[in-house]
mmCIF file of C-alpha atoms and ligand atoms in Angstrom:
data_model
loop_
_atom_site.group_PDB
_atom_site.id
_atom_site.type_symbol
_atom_site.label_atom_id
_atom_site.label_comp_id
_atom_site.label_asym_id
_atom_site.label_seq_id
_atom_site.Cartn_x
_atom_site.Cartn_y
_atom_site.Cartn_z
ATOM 1 C CA UNK A 1 28.052 -4.730 -3.986
ATOM 2 C CA UNK A 2 25.253 -5.542 -1.711
ATOM 3 C CA UNK A 3 24.287 -6.623 1.569
ATOM 4 C CA UNK A 4 21.696 -8.850 2.884
ATOM 5 C CA UNK A 5 22.454 -7.598 7.058
ATOM 6 C CA UNK A 6 24.412 -4.825 8.156
ATOM 7 C CA UNK A 7 25.610 -7.630 11.043
ATOM 8 C CA UNK A 8 28.361 -8.970 7.810
ATOM 9 C CA UNK A 9 30.062 -5.557 7.963
ATOM 10 C CA UNK A 10 30.212 -5.824 11.999
ATOM 11 C CA UNK A 11 31.685 -9.222 12.485
ATOM 12 C CA UNK A 12 35.221 -8.159 13.830
ATOM 13 C CA UNK A 13 34.494 -4.834 14.368
ATOM 14 C CA UNK A 14 35.863 -2.902 16.977
ATOM 15 C CA UNK A 15 35.149 0.788 16.301
ATOM 16 C CA UNK A 16 32.700 2.024 14.480
ATOM 17 C CA UNK A 17 32.123 5.759 12.696
ATOM 18 C CA UNK A 18 29.236 6.781 11.034
ATOM 19 C CA UNK A 19 28.428 10.018 8.956
ATOM 20 C CA UNK A 20 25.677 11.777 6.895
ATOM 21 C CA UNK A 21 25.684 14.824 4.187
ATOM 22 C CA UNK A 22 25.968 18.951 4.897
ATOM 23 C CA UNK A 23 22.857 19.880 6.208
ATOM 24 C CA UNK A 24 21.886 17.024 7.555
ATOM 25 C CA UNK A 25 17.711 16.448 6.587
ATOM 26 C CA UNK A 26 15.386 14.299 8.333
ATOM 27 C CA UNK A 27 15.918 11.103 6.617
ATOM 28 C CA UNK A 28 20.104 11.765 6.697
ATOM 29 C CA UNK A 29 19.620 12.239 10.298
ATOM 30 C CA UNK A 30 16.991 9.827 11.136
ATOM 31 C CA UNK A 31 18.943 6.704 8.961
ATOM 32 C CA UNK A 32 22.576 7.424 10.617
ATOM 33 C CA UNK A 33 20.839 7.402 14.089
ATOM 34 C CA UNK A 34 18.791 4.547 13.358
ATOM 35 C CA UNK A 35 22.059 2.482 12.707
ATOM 36 C CA UNK A 36 23.875 4.197 15.938
ATOM 37 C CA UNK A 37 20.906 3.061 18.251
ATOM 38 C CA UNK A 38 21.094 -0.259 16.529
ATOM 39 C CA UNK A 39 24.665 -1.090 16.763
ATOM 40 C CA UNK A 40 24.935 0.543 20.474
ATOM 41 C CA UNK A 41 21.930 -2.014 21.290
ATOM 42 C CA UNK A 42 23.001 -4.829 19.758
ATOM 43 C CA UNK A 43 26.446 -5.051 19.797
ATOM 44 C CA UNK A 44 27.152 -3.703 22.715
ATOM 45 C CA UNK A 45 31.052 -4.621 22.370
ATOM 46 C CA UNK A 46 31.525 -2.057 19.244
ATOM 47 C CA UNK A 47 32.324 1.482 19.726
ATOM 48 C CA UNK A 48 30.289 3.611 17.694
ATOM 49 C CA UNK A 49 30.602 7.307 17.117
ATOM 50 C CA UNK A 50 27.513 9.508 15.191
ATOM 51 C CA UNK A 51 29.005 12.631 13.330
ATOM 52 C CA UNK A 52 27.063 15.444 11.865
ATOM 53 C CA UNK A 53 26.380 19.132 11.212
ATOM 54 C CA UNK A 54 24.133 20.655 14.462
ATOM 55 C CA UNK A 55 21.261 18.549 13.720
ATOM 56 C CA UNK A 56 18.222 20.468 13.865
ATOM 57 C CA UNK A 57 15.897 21.665 17.163
ATOM 58 C CA UNK A 58 12.981 19.421 15.206
ATOM 59 C CA UNK A 59 15.053 16.099 15.509
ATOM 60 C CA UNK A 60 14.860 16.258 19.500
ATOM 61 C CA UNK A 61 12.641 13.322 19.642
ATOM 62 C CA UNK A 62 15.146 10.788 18.588
ATOM 63 C CA UNK A 63 16.989 9.483 21.154
ATOM 64 C CA UNK A 64 20.528 9.850 22.057
ATOM 65 C CA UNK A 65 20.472 13.355 19.579
ATOM 66 C CA UNK A 66 23.094 15.048 22.125
ATOM 67 C CA UNK A 67 25.398 11.991 21.541
ATOM 68 C CA UNK A 68 26.239 13.133 17.926
ATOM 69 C CA UNK A 69 29.203 14.671 17.298
ATOM 70 C CA UNK A 70 29.400 17.931 15.554
ATOM 71 C CA UNK A 71 32.735 18.363 15.400
ATOM 72 C CA UNK A 72 35.577 15.726 13.604
ATOM 73 C CA UNK A 73 38.787 13.692 15.833
ATOM 74 C CA UNK A 74 41.318 12.296 14.155
ATOM 75 C CA UNK A 75 40.766 8.793 15.016
ATOM 76 C CA UNK A 76 40.698 5.676 13.035
ATOM 77 C CA UNK A 77 37.969 3.414 12.691
ATOM 78 C CA UNK A 78 37.868 -0.238 11.930
ATOM 79 C CA UNK A 79 34.390 1.110 9.897
ATOM 80 C CA UNK A 80 33.324 3.843 8.778
ATOM 81 C CA UNK A 81 29.232 3.846 7.436
ATOM 82 C CA UNK A 82 27.836 6.814 5.511
ATOM 83 C CA UNK A 83 24.237 6.698 5.859
ATOM 84 C CA UNK A 84 22.347 8.802 2.846
ATOM 85 C CA UNK A 85 25.478 10.608 0.950
ATOM 86 C CA UNK A 86 25.526 10.813 -2.772
ATOM 87 C CA UNK A 87 29.354 11.440 -3.414
ATOM 88 C CA UNK A 88 32.165 11.475 -1.087
ATOM 89 C CA UNK A 89 32.101 15.732 -1.520
ATOM 90 C CA UNK A 90 29.232 15.446 0.324
ATOM 91 C CA UNK A 91 30.587 14.291 3.260
ATOM 92 C CA UNK A 92 30.613 17.286 5.646
ATOM 93 C CA UNK A 93 32.736 16.914 7.994
ATOM 94 C CA UNK A 94 33.209 13.167 8.582
ATOM 95 C CA UNK A 95 35.345 13.503 5.324
ATOM 96 C CA UNK A 96 38.727 12.584 6.858
ATOM 97 C CA UNK A 97 37.827 9.888 8.503
ATOM 98 C CA UNK A 98 36.089 8.390 5.807
ATOM 99 C CA UNK A 99 39.007 9.072 4.327
ATOM 100 C CA UNK A 100 41.345 7.252 7.204
ATOM 101 C CA UNK A 101 38.874 4.149 8.095
ATOM 102 C CA UNK A 102 40.041 0.679 7.329
ATOM 103 C CA UNK A 103 36.851 -0.138 5.939
ATOM 104 C CA UNK A 104 33.852 1.598 4.474
ATOM 105 C CA UNK A 105 30.564 1.343 3.405
ATOM 106 C CA UNK A 106 27.825 3.431 1.838
ATOM 107 C CA UNK A 107 24.984 2.712 2.350
ATOM 108 C CA UNK A 108 21.859 5.368 0.305
ATOM 109 C CA UNK A 109 19.230 6.136 -1.902
ATOM 110 C CA UNK A 110 20.672 8.548 -4.520
ATOM 111 C CA UNK A 111 20.058 7.506 -8.263
ATOM 112 C CA UNK A 112 23.082 9.988 -8.591
ATOM 113 C CA UNK A 113 25.381 7.666 -6.314
ATOM 114 C CA UNK A 114 28.481 6.349 -8.153
ATOM 115 C CA UNK A 115 29.462 4.216 -5.478
ATOM 116 C CA UNK A 116 32.702 5.921 -3.245
ATOM 117 C CA UNK A 117 32.924 3.017 -0.315
ATOM 118 C CA UNK A 118 34.958 -0.645 -0.306
ATOM 119 C CA UNK A 119 30.887 -1.698 -0.283
ATOM 120 C CA UNK A 120 28.074 0.613 -1.829
ATOM 121 C CA UNK A 121 24.364 -0.521 -0.258
ATOM 122 C CA UNK A 122 22.344 1.990 -2.791
ATOM 123 C CA UNK A 123 19.159 1.249 -3.747
ATOM 124 C CA UNK A 124 17.977 4.404 -6.211
ATOM 125 C CA UNK A 125 14.356 3.402 -6.963
ATOM 126 C CA UNK A 126 13.502 3.477 -2.818
ATOM 127 C CA UNK A 127 12.261 6.793 -1.402
ATOM 128 C CA UNK A 128 14.961 6.880 1.872
ATOM 129 C CA UNK A 129 18.034 5.224 2.883
ATOM 130 C CA UNK A 130 16.425 4.898 6.188
ATOM 131 C CA UNK A 131 13.537 2.334 4.590
ATOM 132 C CA UNK A 132 16.794 1.041 2.817
ATOM 133 C CA UNK A 133 18.502 0.229 5.946
ATOM 134 C CA UNK A 134 15.525 -0.918 7.635
ATOM 135 C CA UNK A 135 16.360 -3.648 4.631
ATOM 136 C CA UNK A 136 19.052 -4.373 6.112
ATOM 137 C CA UNK A 137 18.171 -4.956 10.038
ATOM 138 C CA UNK A 138 16.717 -7.689 11.534
ATOM 139 C CA UNK A 139 13.223 -6.304 11.952
ATOM 140 C CA UNK A 140 12.185 -8.473 15.152
ATOM 141 C CA UNK A 141 15.003 -6.178 16.491
ATOM 142 C CA UNK A 142 13.713 -2.429 15.706
ATOM 143 C CA UNK A 143 12.995 -1.279 18.881
ATOM 144 C CA UNK A 144 11.056 2.298 19.412
ATOM 145 C CA UNK A 145 13.831 4.665 19.684
ATOM 146 C CA UNK A 146 15.167 2.927 16.668
ATOM 147 C CA UNK A 147 11.374 2.684 14.432
ATOM 148 C CA UNK A 148 10.948 6.705 15.420
ATOM 149 C CA UNK A 149 14.321 7.356 14.023
ATOM 150 C CA UNK A 150 13.391 5.387 10.610
ATOM 151 C CA UNK A 151 9.480 6.653 10.401
ATOM 152 C CA UNK A 152 11.024 10.442 10.663
ATOM 153 C CA UNK A 153 13.372 9.604 8.180
ATOM 154 C CA UNK A 154 10.480 8.112 6.225
ATOM 155 C CA UNK A 155 7.994 10.860 6.500
ATOM 156 C CA UNK A 156 10.903 13.582 5.633
ATOM 157 C CA UNK A 157 12.179 11.927 2.165
ATOM 158 C CA UNK A 158 8.549 10.815 0.952
ATOM 159 C CA UNK A 159 6.804 14.372 2.078
ATOM 160 C CA UNK A 160 4.821 12.243 5.029
ATOM 161 C CA UNK A 161 4.441 9.135 2.428
ATOM 162 C CA UNK A 162 3.410 10.975 -0.894
ATOM 163 C CA UNK A 163 6.223 11.550 -3.696
ATOM 164 C CA UNK A 164 5.993 8.983 -6.098
ATOM 165 C CA UNK A 165 9.467 7.489 -4.850
ATOM 166 C CA UNK A 166 6.491 6.248 -1.863
ATOM 167 C CA UNK A 167 6.254 2.583 -2.735
ATOM 168 C CA UNK A 168 3.544 -0.735 -1.094
ATOM 169 C CA UNK A 169 6.652 -2.083 0.643
ATOM 170 C CA UNK A 170 7.338 2.013 1.900
ATOM 171 C CA UNK A 171 3.789 1.490 3.499
ATOM 172 C CA UNK A 172 4.509 -1.804 4.746
ATOM 173 C CA UNK A 173 7.201 -0.828 6.498
ATOM 174 C CA UNK A 174 5.603 2.088 8.684
ATOM 175 C CA UNK A 175 2.845 0.101 9.220
ATOM 176 C CA UNK A 176 5.811 -2.607 10.673
ATOM 177 C CA UNK A 177 7.428 0.713 12.658
ATOM 178 C CA UNK A 178 3.951 1.906 13.868
ATOM 179 C CA UNK A 179 3.365 -1.079 15.701
ATOM 180 C CA UNK A 180 6.221 -0.653 18.330
ATOM 181 C CA UNK A 181 4.367 2.574 19.043
ATOM 182 C CA UNK A 182 5.991 5.231 17.838
ATOM 183 C CA UNK A 183 4.491 8.468 18.536
ATOM 184 C CA UNK A 184 3.619 9.032 14.916
ATOM 185 C CA UNK A 185 0.805 11.893 14.899
ATOM 186 C CA UNK A 186 3.186 14.392 16.971
ATOM 187 C CA UNK A 187 6.755 13.598 14.758
ATOM 188 C CA UNK A 188 4.784 14.426 11.642
ATOM 189 C CA UNK A 189 3.230 17.491 13.056
ATOM 190 C CA UNK A 190 6.414 18.689 14.974
ATOM 191 C CA UNK A 191 8.826 17.507 12.611
ATOM 192 C CA UNK A 192 7.397 17.934 9.556
ATOM 193 C CA UNK A 193 4.575 20.436 8.986
ATOM 194 C CA UNK A 194 5.567 23.127 11.987
ATOM 195 C CA UNK A 195 6.619 26.308 11.119
ATOM 196 C CA UNK A 196 7.493 29.196 13.286
ATOM 197 C CA UNK A 197 5.731 32.764 13.075
ATOM 198 C CA UNK A 198 9.486 33.857 11.389
ATOM 199 C CA UNK A 199 9.330 31.334 8.665
ATOM 200 C CA UNK A 200 5.561 31.137 7.469
ATOM 201 C CA UNK A 201 6.188 35.151 7.453
ATOM 202 C CA UNK A 202 9.983 34.361 4.827
ATOM 203 C CA UNK A 203 8.202 31.471 3.224
ATOM 204 C CA UNK A 204 4.525 33.945 2.421
ATOM 205 C CA UNK A 205 7.023 36.474 1.042
ATOM 206 C CA UNK A 206 9.006 34.146 -1.792
ATOM 207 C CA UNK A 207 5.561 32.715 -2.880
ATOM 208 C CA UNK A 208 5.032 36.878 -3.125
ATOM 209 C CA UNK A 209 7.846 37.398 -4.830
ATOM 210 C CA UNK A 210 8.044 34.007 -7.130
ATOM 211 C CA UNK A 211 8.383 34.604 -10.832
ATOM 212 C CA UNK A 212 6.267 32.522 -13.370
ATOM 213 C CA UNK A 213 8.717 31.246 -16.407
ATOM 214 C CA UNK A 214 8.225 28.941 -19.584
ATOM 215 C CA UNK A 215 4.236 29.604 -19.891
ATOM 216 C CA UNK A 216 4.008 28.844 -16.183
ATOM 217 C CA UNK A 217 5.765 25.674 -16.425
ATOM 218 C CA UNK A 218 8.518 26.819 -13.856
ATOM 219 C CA UNK A 219 8.759 28.492 -10.803
ATOM 220 C CA UNK A 220 11.415 30.253 -9.252
ATOM 221 C CA UNK A 221 11.666 31.478 -5.767
ATOM 222 C CA UNK A 222 14.511 33.313 -4.565
ATOM 223 C CA UNK A 223 15.818 35.076 -1.209
ATOM 224 C CA UNK A 224 18.960 37.475 -0.976
ATOM 225 C CA UNK A 225 21.167 37.033 2.086
ATOM 226 C CA UNK A 226 20.100 40.807 3.041
ATOM 227 C CA UNK A 227 16.141 39.658 3.791
ATOM 228 C CA UNK A 228 17.496 36.582 5.143
ATOM 229 C CA UNK A 229 19.361 38.755 7.857
ATOM 230 C CA UNK A 230 16.609 40.974 7.650
ATOM 231 C CA UNK A 231 14.171 38.527 9.199
ATOM 232 C CA UNK A 232 17.140 36.357 11.157
ATOM 233 C CA UNK A 233 17.198 33.251 9.095
ATOM 234 C CA UNK A 234 19.231 30.743 7.983
ATOM 235 C CA UNK A 235 19.060 27.956 5.050
ATOM 236 C CA UNK A 236 17.683 25.744 7.992
ATOM 237 C CA UNK A 237 14.383 27.988 8.339
ATOM 238 C CA UNK A 238 13.836 27.722 4.555
ATOM 239 C CA UNK A 239 12.787 23.770 4.416
ATOM 240 C CA UNK A 240 9.229 23.063 2.236
ATOM 241 C CA UNK A 241 9.345 26.530 0.573
ATOM 242 C CA UNK A 242 10.358 24.761 -2.736
ATOM 243 C CA UNK A 243 7.326 22.196 -1.789
ATOM 244 C CA UNK A 244 5.239 24.723 -1.647
ATOM 245 C CA UNK A 245 6.041 26.048 -4.385
ATOM 246 C CA UNK A 246 6.247 22.874 -6.793
ATOM 247 C CA UNK A 247 2.447 22.472 -5.905
ATOM 248 C CA UNK A 248 1.009 25.689 -7.827
ATOM 249 C CA UNK A 249 -0.799 24.671 -10.383
ATOM 250 C CA UNK A 250 0.260 23.893 -14.599
ATOM 251 C CA UNK A 251 4.093 24.062 -12.826
ATOM 252 C CA UNK A 252 6.686 21.182 -13.996
ATOM 253 C CA UNK A 253 8.932 22.772 -11.959
ATOM 254 C CA UNK A 254 9.845 24.666 -8.928
ATOM 255 C CA UNK A 255 12.990 26.136 -8.350
ATOM 256 C CA UNK A 256 14.654 27.941 -4.771
ATOM 257 C CA UNK A 257 17.715 29.400 -4.648
ATOM 258 C CA UNK A 258 19.234 31.288 -1.357
ATOM 259 C CA UNK A 259 22.446 33.285 -0.655
ATOM 260 C CA UNK A 260 24.239 31.199 1.238
ATOM 261 C CA UNK A 261 27.172 33.408 1.192
ATOM 262 C CA UNK A 262 27.513 36.369 -1.067
ATOM 263 C CA UNK A 263 27.169 35.774 -4.685
ATOM 264 C CA UNK A 264 27.048 31.943 -3.256
ATOM 265 C CA UNK A 265 23.481 30.380 -4.094
ATOM 266 C CA UNK A 266 22.056 26.782 -2.517
ATOM 267 C CA UNK A 267 19.374 26.052 -5.155
ATOM 268 C CA UNK A 268 16.683 23.742 -4.263
ATOM 269 C CA UNK A 269 14.783 22.516 -7.891
ATOM 270 C CA UNK A 270 11.650 20.113 -6.833
ATOM 271 C CA UNK A 271 9.902 18.223 -10.389
ATOM 272 C CA UNK A 272 6.479 17.389 -11.166
ATOM 273 C CA UNK A 273 7.849 14.603 -13.146
ATOM 274 C CA UNK A 274 8.048 15.341 -16.571
ATOM 275 C CA UNK A 275 12.120 16.713 -16.022
ATOM 276 C CA UNK A 276 14.474 14.650 -14.243
ATOM 277 C CA UNK A 277 15.456 17.665 -11.929
ATOM 278 C CA UNK A 278 19.158 15.428 -10.756
ATOM 279 C CA UNK A 279 20.031 15.374 -14.710
ATOM 280 C CA UNK A 280 19.895 19.251 -13.764
ATOM 281 C CA UNK A 281 21.434 19.675 -10.579
ATOM 282 C CA UNK A 282 24.177 16.848 -12.110
ATOM 283 C CA UNK A 283 25.138 19.196 -14.467
ATOM 284 C CA UNK A 284 26.089 22.127 -12.865
ATOM 285 C CA UNK A 285 27.781 19.993 -10.313
ATOM 286 C CA UNK A 286 25.155 18.757 -7.543
ATOM 287 C CA UNK A 287 22.963 15.536 -7.799
ATOM 288 C CA UNK A 288 20.252 14.273 -5.884
ATOM 289 C CA UNK A 289 16.875 12.072 -7.071
ATOM 290 C CA UNK A 290 14.066 12.291 -10.137
ATOM 291 C CA UNK A 291 11.850 14.719 -8.800
ATOM 292 C CA UNK A 292 13.914 16.517 -5.740
ATOM 293 C CA UNK A 293 17.746 17.785 -6.664
ATOM 294 C CA UNK A 294 20.144 20.498 -5.592
ATOM 295 C CA UNK A 295 23.534 22.008 -6.272
ATOM 296 C CA UNK A 296 25.966 25.223 -5.065
ATOM 297 C CA UNK A 297 25.954 27.812 -7.517
ATOM 298 C CA UNK A 298 28.649 30.855 -7.724
ATOM 299 C CA UNK A 299 27.541 34.606 -9.702
ATOM 300 C CA UNK A 300 25.400 37.280 -9.378
ATOM 301 C CA UNK A 301 21.180 35.829 -8.804
ATOM 302 C CA UNK A 302 20.765 36.719 -12.033
ATOM 303 C CA UNK A 303 23.330 34.217 -13.938
ATOM 304 C CA UNK A 304 22.039 31.396 -11.697
ATOM 305 C CA UNK A 305 18.667 31.794 -12.423
ATOM 306 C CA UNK A 306 19.213 32.304 -15.700
ATOM 307 C CA UNK A 307 21.984 29.335 -16.310
ATOM 308 C CA UNK A 308 19.913 26.746 -14.614
ATOM 309 C CA UNK A 309 16.792 27.632 -16.387
ATOM 310 C CA UNK A 310 18.082 27.097 -19.732
ATOM 311 C CA UNK A 311 18.721 24.575 -18.821
ATOM 312 C CA UNK A 312 15.280 23.220 -17.228
ATOM 313 C CA UNK A 313 14.084 24.453 -21.131
ATOM 314 C CA UNK A 314 16.126 22.838 -22.496
ATOM 315 C CA UNK A 315 15.621 19.140 -21.209
ATOM 316 C CA UNK A 316 11.277 20.248 -21.019
ATOM 317 C CA UNK A 317 12.324 20.601 -25.484
ATOM 318 C CA UNK A 318 13.287 17.258 -25.026
ATOM 319 C CA UNK A 319 10.907 15.613 -23.473
ATOM 320 C CA UNK A 320 8.126 17.470 -25.767
ATOM 321 C CA UNK A 321 10.531 15.900 -28.130
ATOM 322 C CA UNK A 322 10.357 12.345 -26.911
HETATM 323 P P1 AMP B 1 17.111 19.724 -1.073
HETATM 324 O O1 AMP B 1 16.757 20.792 -1.830
HETATM 325 O O2 AMP B 1 18.360 20.478 -0.750
HETATM 326 O O3 AMP B 1 16.111 19.189 -0.136
HETATM 327 O O4 AMP B 1 18.014 18.473 -1.698
HETATM 328 C C1 AMP B 1 17.447 17.489 -3.021
HETATM 329 C C2 AMP B 1 18.471 17.025 -2.950
HETATM 330 O O5 AMP B 1 19.397 17.090 -3.555
HETATM 331 C C3 AMP B 1 18.603 15.727 -1.784
HETATM 332 O O6 AMP B 1 18.139 14.533 -1.637
HETATM 333 C C4 AMP B 1 19.715 16.592 -1.782
HETATM 334 O O7 AMP B 1 20.775 15.340 -0.878
HETATM 335 C C5 AMP B 1 20.022 16.492 -2.784
HETATM 336 N N1 AMP B 1 21.416 17.625 -3.181
HETATM 337 C C6 AMP B 1 20.784 18.878 -2.460
HETATM 338 N N2 AMP B 1 22.301 19.631 -2.945
HETATM 339 C C7 AMP B 1 23.198 19.238 -3.717
HETATM 340 C C8 AMP B 1 24.509 19.267 -4.014
HETATM 341 N N3 AMP B 1 25.235 19.902 -3.557
HETATM 342 N N4 AMP B 1 24.838 18.293 -4.115
HETATM 343 C C9 AMP B 1 24.259 16.677 -4.427
HETATM 344 N N5 AMP B 1 23.501 16.930 -4.113
HETATM 345 C C10 AMP B 1 22.347 17.274 -3.606
HETATM 346 MN MN1 MN B 2 19.351 13.833 2.672
HETATM 347 MN MN1 MN B 3 17.674 11.051 1.643
#
């Protein structure tokens, strides 16, 4: 079931909770905050609250970002809305709030989303959750702060309007958002491209040590915990590495793995089109999109690399047979 306008689910609702996925990215923070700002502005009688894991400082330009609750409480909301969450178990700290809420809505764009709420507004072919959300807002009510949040999410999930998921409609909406006067150059530079010196050093090291497999069609980058500790970086410092790996000439699939805890790895997959990496990720209990997906795996680094590359190889072979 989908919605025409978010107002449909806000009727006679007094309290709303909003939540996103673990390790919230730009689309997740952008969509949650845009919805939060919209409800706060146009439904002043509703008590609205947004719950997210600590958002990165690069999202500091989004208005009211410091109003995000980074710890769950025991409230029972009339309505709980998830944004950019592909499955119930990705809901991070808001999991229990979602369970307890009287009614639930899921707004999302992941192809792997099976629908886990009472109302599931899921459009798997749309480039970002922010774009999906824009479709159910009144366009004339999208103010500069709301537009800034939406634009940030669109920029992040389309790789600055470059991934194949970017559509004419994506560009039309981006144009509408620009009309509100958003600082689009700054948003792109400061939240997407800019890296710290250390982040660049780490990216350089991962690229230097990357391995090419399967006749150069698959590239793998990795980072062990001890190396992350050496540089003093966290997972959130590693954004952009897998995208850079994907840009290697001849590569069909790029994979980047890093150790979140001893023998536990976060896997990021990117495809140039031949392989549906969401299938690979789902096979290992993760999810995502055709060209960008991920999963979390346990075991030695070599096991993780071997298992995933075997599955990629299988999919590449299937593709060649087809
Ligand atoms: P990432 O590589 O973390 O940037 O993730 C790429 C895409 O895959 C995002 O859309 C995520 O929502 C999705 N994804 C990443 N990790 C997981 C996971 N463990 N489970 C489900 N989806 C994931
Ligand atoms: Mn996301
Ligand atoms: Mn997204």
